[in-house]
Amino acid sequence: MTEKLLLGQTLRFGADPFETAVDDAAIVSSRGAVLVQDGRIAAVGEADDLRARHPGAEVVDHGRHLITAGFVDAHMHYPQTAMIASWGLRLIDWLNTYTFPEEMRFADPDYARTIADRTLDLALAHGTTTLTSFCTIHPESVDAYFGAAAVRNMAVVGGKTCMDRNAPDGLRDTVQAAYDQSKALLQKWQGTGRATYAITPRFSPTSTPDQLAALGALWAEHPDALMQTHLSEQVDEIAWVRDLFPQARDYLDTYEQFGLLGERGLYGHSIHLEPREIDRLAEVNGALIHCPTSNTFIGSGLFDTTGLKARGIRCGLATDTGGGSSFSMLRTMAAAYEVGQLRGTALHPAQLMWLATEGSARALHMGGQIGSLSVGAMADITVLDLASTPAIAQREAEADTLWEALFPTIMMGDDRAVAQVYVAGEASRP
Ligand SMILES: [Zn+2]
């Protein structure tokens, strides 16, 4: 048995800070410790206490740095890594102009693996230990992604993106191919190492009703799989969905009718929801994924984090790269704060950190396994330097509480703030 004792400031959660007062939900130690045994967290407590009780453990002293759960990105597109920050346009034009041509390149397994490796390395550099990604229609893109994650021992979620209409030649599959290939990939990867498969219709405009029904049937056969898609991102997209599905009560109904609404469903964006959609999502316990840098970058709208959390709906946080403009979950938290401000609610730093770790993990039904500094969780851990740049350091020096010390890093920090990342207890950098 290998034992490692990480020392530093520690931040963990005993409850959801949207439901419980922040100072009761968050557990902060200015000189804390995390004991890692065989890749899992075996104990969390005060440094002096755990040192005395585990004298044989290898000690890694992170000093004043903040030890937190690794970030969990609950929605992104690894095939869009090379086209992040492409200028202009609305969602549909942006897909046609930038996204689809780039996604065509993933028919080449070598290119897919190059970008998968690059994306996972960028994630780790930014303190993100779990990605939830759309791949492309090519099965090779899924193998490349899960293969690259296995080498790094990362817990990732992904699936073959299915599209059989409103996409260019070379990026459309068929009803049968979507079902057969998704099923084969699900059977190959689900539960292999740390991989979790998500059945992945891109969104209802790019799937025929028959394809949505086939994927709904596949989900019913494999209810342990996740299902990820997009919902109500832009107003003109919603109007397009209404034209394509004249019988549907609303956008969510285009999934609901075909067996694609469930508690293991992940609905990215979910900005412009109708009251019926919110009621149904609350009833079935589906998860909404907030992608704030993407929503401002593509001009989509303002997600109602506080209101939807108050309805008891599970919410995760995500970069949505390359529609999102940053690989950093710190920058993503900052954008979530800014979106909250534009809606008249200031999210507390504890709420932002919770969304980026445990909130996303719960959205993925992985609460207690990842995104948490709790006993029994995998030791996927990020260590933050709260004084990573001169501008941040001079503000942090004035702080009286952890929240005051942490908030400048949330608002102004990037990969320079990530001092170390552990994946299943193994340090990812020297
Ligand atoms: Zn997306």
XYZ file of N, CA and C and ligand atoms in Angstrom, residues 75-77 80 134 230 233 269 291 294 320-321, ligand 1:
37
model
N -19.303 19.376 -19.770
C -19.764 19.463 -21.167
C -18.688 20.161 -21.978
N -18.135 19.481 -22.944
C -17.193 20.140 -23.872
C -17.090 19.289 -25.141
N -16.359 19.846 -26.116
C -16.202 19.175 -27.405
C -14.704 19.095 -27.685
N -13.158 20.239 -30.973
C -13.113 21.669 -31.298
C -11.926 22.380 -30.656
N -18.336 15.571 -26.131
C -18.893 15.093 -27.391
C -17.694 14.708 -28.253
N -27.789 18.922 -26.297
C -27.953 20.368 -26.102
C -29.440 20.702 -26.028
N -30.432 26.632 -26.408
C -29.241 27.472 -26.293
C -29.512 28.878 -26.838
N -26.583 23.805 -21.756
C -27.076 25.185 -21.949
C -28.407 25.422 -21.221
N -22.854 26.532 -19.249
C -21.634 26.756 -20.037
C -21.445 28.266 -20.233
N -19.238 30.051 -23.060
C -19.830 29.796 -24.374
C -21.065 30.661 -24.577
N -17.612 24.003 -22.371
C -18.149 23.926 -23.739
C -17.132 24.380 -24.784
N -15.857 24.138 -24.567
C -14.893 24.408 -25.656
C -15.256 23.542 -26.852
Zn -21.791 21.920 -26.596
